[in-house]
Coordinates of C-alpha atoms in Angstrom, one line a residue:
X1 CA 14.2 -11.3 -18.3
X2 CA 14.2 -11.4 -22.0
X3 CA 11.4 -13.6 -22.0
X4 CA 9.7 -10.4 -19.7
X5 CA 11.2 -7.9 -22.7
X6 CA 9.3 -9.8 -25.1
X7 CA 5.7 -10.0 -24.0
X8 CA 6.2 -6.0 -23.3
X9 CA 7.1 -5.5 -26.6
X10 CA 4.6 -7.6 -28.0
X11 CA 2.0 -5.5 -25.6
X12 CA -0.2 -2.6 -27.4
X13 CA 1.3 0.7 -25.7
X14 CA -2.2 1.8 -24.9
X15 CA -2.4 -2.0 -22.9
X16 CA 0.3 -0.9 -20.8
X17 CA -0.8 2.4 -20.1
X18 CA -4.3 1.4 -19.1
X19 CA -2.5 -1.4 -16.8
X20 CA -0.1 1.4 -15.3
X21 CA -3.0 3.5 -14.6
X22 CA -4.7 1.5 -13.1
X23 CA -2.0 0.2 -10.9
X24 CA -0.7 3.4 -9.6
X25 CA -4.7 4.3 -8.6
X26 CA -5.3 1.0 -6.7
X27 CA -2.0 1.5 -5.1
X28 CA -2.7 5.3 -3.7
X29 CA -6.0 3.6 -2.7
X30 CA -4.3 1.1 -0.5
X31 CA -1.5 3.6 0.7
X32 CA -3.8 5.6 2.0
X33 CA -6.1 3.5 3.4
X34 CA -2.9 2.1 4.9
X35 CA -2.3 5.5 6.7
X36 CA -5.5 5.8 7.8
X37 CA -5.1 2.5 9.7
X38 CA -1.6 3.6 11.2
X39 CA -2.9 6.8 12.1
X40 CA -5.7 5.1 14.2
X41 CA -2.8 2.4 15.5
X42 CA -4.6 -0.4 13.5
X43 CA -2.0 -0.7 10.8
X44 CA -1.0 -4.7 12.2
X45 CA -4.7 -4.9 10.9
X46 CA -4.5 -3.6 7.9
X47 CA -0.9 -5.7 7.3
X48 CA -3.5 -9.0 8.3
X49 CA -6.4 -7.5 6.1
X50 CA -5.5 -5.9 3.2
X51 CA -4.4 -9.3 1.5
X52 CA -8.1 -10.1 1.3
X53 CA -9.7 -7.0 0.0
X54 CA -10.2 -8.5 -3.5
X55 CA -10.8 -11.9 -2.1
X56 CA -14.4 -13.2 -2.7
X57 CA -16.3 -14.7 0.2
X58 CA -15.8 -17.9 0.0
X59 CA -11.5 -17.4 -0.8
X60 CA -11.3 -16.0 2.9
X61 CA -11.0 -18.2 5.7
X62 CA -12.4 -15.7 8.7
X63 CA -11.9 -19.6 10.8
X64 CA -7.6 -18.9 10.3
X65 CA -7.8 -15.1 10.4
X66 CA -9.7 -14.8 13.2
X67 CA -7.0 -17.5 14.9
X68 CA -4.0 -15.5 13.2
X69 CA -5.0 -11.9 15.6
X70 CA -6.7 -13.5 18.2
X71 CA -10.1 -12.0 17.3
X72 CA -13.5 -13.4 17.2
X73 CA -15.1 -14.5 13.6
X74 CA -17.7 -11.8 14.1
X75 CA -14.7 -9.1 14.8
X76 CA -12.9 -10.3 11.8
X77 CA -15.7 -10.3 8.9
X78 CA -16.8 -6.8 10.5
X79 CA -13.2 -5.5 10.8
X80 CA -13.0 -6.8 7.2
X81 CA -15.9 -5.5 5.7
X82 CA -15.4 -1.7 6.6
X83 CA -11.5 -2.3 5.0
X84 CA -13.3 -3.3 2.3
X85 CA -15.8 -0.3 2.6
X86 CA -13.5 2.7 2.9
X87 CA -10.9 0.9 0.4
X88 CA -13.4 0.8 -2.6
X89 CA -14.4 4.4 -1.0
X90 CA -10.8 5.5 -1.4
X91 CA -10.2 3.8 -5.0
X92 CA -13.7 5.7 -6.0
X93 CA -11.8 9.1 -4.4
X94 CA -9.0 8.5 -6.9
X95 CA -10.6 7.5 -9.8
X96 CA -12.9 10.3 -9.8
X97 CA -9.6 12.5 -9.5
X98 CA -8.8 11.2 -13.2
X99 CA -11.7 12.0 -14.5
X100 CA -13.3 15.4 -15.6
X101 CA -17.0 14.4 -15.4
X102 CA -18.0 12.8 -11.8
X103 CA -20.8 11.2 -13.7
X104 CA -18.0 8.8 -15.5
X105 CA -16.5 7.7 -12.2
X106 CA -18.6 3.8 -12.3
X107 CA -17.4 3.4 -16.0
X108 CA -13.8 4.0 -15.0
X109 CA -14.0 1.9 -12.3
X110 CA -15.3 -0.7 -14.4
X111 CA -12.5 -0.2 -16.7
X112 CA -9.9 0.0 -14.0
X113 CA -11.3 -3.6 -13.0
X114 CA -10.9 -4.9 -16.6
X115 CA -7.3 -3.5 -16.9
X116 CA -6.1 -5.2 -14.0
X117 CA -8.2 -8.3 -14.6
X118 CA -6.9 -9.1 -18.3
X119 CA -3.2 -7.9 -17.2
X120 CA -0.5 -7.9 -20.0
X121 CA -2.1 -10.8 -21.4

């Protein structure tokens, strides 16, 4: 824990509020494209799914997934790829909500990216 305390308080405050931004807009992404899947009674796929979001092509294995629900490969990359749609559709929703000109939305997304890429290191 003091170990924790330490690289916080060795963190530039702006760091940490770009990372907390960024975290709390990725999460209201996710939870609501988490009760979009409930409300269509597809939340046990978005619980299987939404792991893999991030994931580059090559870091999913469609072969274990699609034995994991008991779906075709096809079903799974297709089931996959509109997650993947309507969550960067979602995270676009809420960034643009933080911004005052819609024409900054890609740059803030792009920053976003770069917050949560470089962390609190």
């Amino acid at each position: 824990e003091c170990a924790l305390v330490q690289i916080l308080a060795s963190v530039p405050p702006e760091r940490l509020f770009d990372l907390a931004w960024a975290t709390t807009v990725v999460e209201h992404a996710l939870q609501r494209l988490r009760e979009e899947c409930e409300s269509k009674d597809k939340l046990w796929l978005f619980q299987a799914l939404s792991s893999h979001l991030t994931d580059e092509r090559d870091e999913v294995s469609y072969a274990k997934l699609s034995g994991e629900l008991g779906m075709a490969e096809t079903a799974v990359k297709k089931q996959l790829h509109n997650m993947r749609q309507r969550y960067r559709s979602l995270l676009r929703e809420e960034v643009s909500q933080t911004v005052e000109d819609p024409a900054d939305v890609d740059d803030e997304i792009r920053y976003l990216c770069a917050s949560l890429a470089t962390g609190i290191q």
